[in-house]
Each structure stands twice: as C-alpha cells, then as structure tokens.
C-alpha cells in the first residue's frame, strides 16, 4: 500500500474530525442524544478529543498515528492498552478507540493496513487481544470489523428518561 505514516499537527486532525462527525451525522448516530451540527461544536471540544487521543485516555501506553497518501493526510488510528480490572488471567487488552479514513479512500484496503499497524504495536507490547466499540447504525464499519475477526462481546443499550 502506498501509505506512509507521520505525525502531524492539530489542524490536520480538525479537518479529519469534521469528516468523521459529518459521517456520523449522515448515519444518524447520536441523534437520540440531540447531536449538534458540526458548526455548533465548540472548538475546545474538538481539541479536547484530540488531546484525549494523543494522551491515550489516561492509559499508560497509547498509540496515535496519522495516515498519509503522498502528502495528504487521509485518516488516523488511535488506541491504547488498558487493564481490565477483575478476574482475568490476562488483564491487559488493546482498545482500538478510533479509526477514521476519508470516504474517498475507503474500499482500497487502507483501513486494514491502519488497523494492522495498531495490532502489531499491541502485539509488540505483549498484548494478546483487542476490543473496540462500534455504533449499531455504523453497519459498514461493523462488517469490516467482523471481517477482521472481531466478535460481539458486549452490548450497550440506551433509553430516554
């Protein structure tokens, strides 16, 4: 794949996050909670999300990379290693928090390369399993994750109060 990976600045993330947000809006994700249009999202919230991704959500070992094709940043992938407290023989698990690729680059195998880079990093840290969360309305992503070998484990339900 002609994918090169390099760290970039916040402005690149902001462009990608707008595409990510608009994609979710198109799918109707978050409408039950009154999702705001992207233009109404305060810039400090986008910055906070970027910082959370870069800092690994407070976990000690985190991963973030921008993906470039040529000179254009077209996506990002991030995650971390977390400890599942409780009664587990191996409590460390990789958590793939977010993977976004511009719509124009989908279907070309890039997301598989992005995920594999994350999985490889996690394996290098001695982690043997990975989990992620996906919205039920994001059926295309769910199909890709299942193709990669992910299986359903937990369900998150909601109801209005």
mmCIF file of N, CA, C and O in Angstrom, residues 23 30 62 129 135 139 149:
data_model
loop_
_atom_site.group_PDB
_atom_site.id
_atom_site.type_symbol
_atom_site.label_atom_id
_atom_site.label_comp_id
_atom_site.label_asym_id
_atom_site.label_seq_id
_atom_site.Cartn_x
_atom_site.Cartn_y
_atom_site.Cartn_z
ATOM 1 N N UNK A 23 -19.913 12.208 8.851
ATOM 2 C CA UNK A 23 -20.260 10.822 8.529
ATOM 3 C C UNK A 23 -21.230 10.268 9.574
ATOM 4 O O UNK A 23 -22.242 9.651 9.230
ATOM 5 N N UNK A 30 -26.061 9.267 17.239
ATOM 6 C CA UNK A 30 -26.136 10.293 18.266
ATOM 7 C C UNK A 30 -27.366 11.164 18.209
ATOM 8 O O UNK A 30 -27.558 12.023 19.066
ATOM 9 N N UNK A 62 -0.191 4.303 24.930
ATOM 10 C CA UNK A 62 -1.167 4.720 23.925
ATOM 11 C C UNK A 62 -0.514 4.802 22.552
ATOM 12 O O UNK A 62 0.709 4.849 22.426
ATOM 13 N N UNK A 129 -5.051 -9.650 22.894
ATOM 14 C CA UNK A 129 -6.425 -9.460 22.424
ATOM 15 C C UNK A 129 -6.700 -7.970 22.246
ATOM 16 O O UNK A 129 -6.045 -7.121 22.839
ATOM 17 N N UNK A 135 -20.955 1.775 16.864
ATOM 18 C CA UNK A 135 -22.381 2.069 16.910
ATOM 19 C C UNK A 135 -23.134 1.103 16.009
ATOM 20 O O UNK A 135 -22.678 0.781 14.906
ATOM 21 N N UNK A 139 -23.138 0.245 10.195
ATOM 22 C CA UNK A 139 -23.134 -1.135 9.686
ATOM 23 C C UNK A 139 -21.921 -1.455 8.805
ATOM 24 O O UNK A 139 -21.421 -2.576 8.832
ATOM 25 N N UNK A 149 -12.157 -10.308 12.071
ATOM 26 C CA UNK A 149 -12.174 -11.348 13.099
ATOM 27 C C UNK A 149 -12.741 -10.934 14.443
ATOM 28 O O UNK A 149 -12.735 -11.728 15.382
#
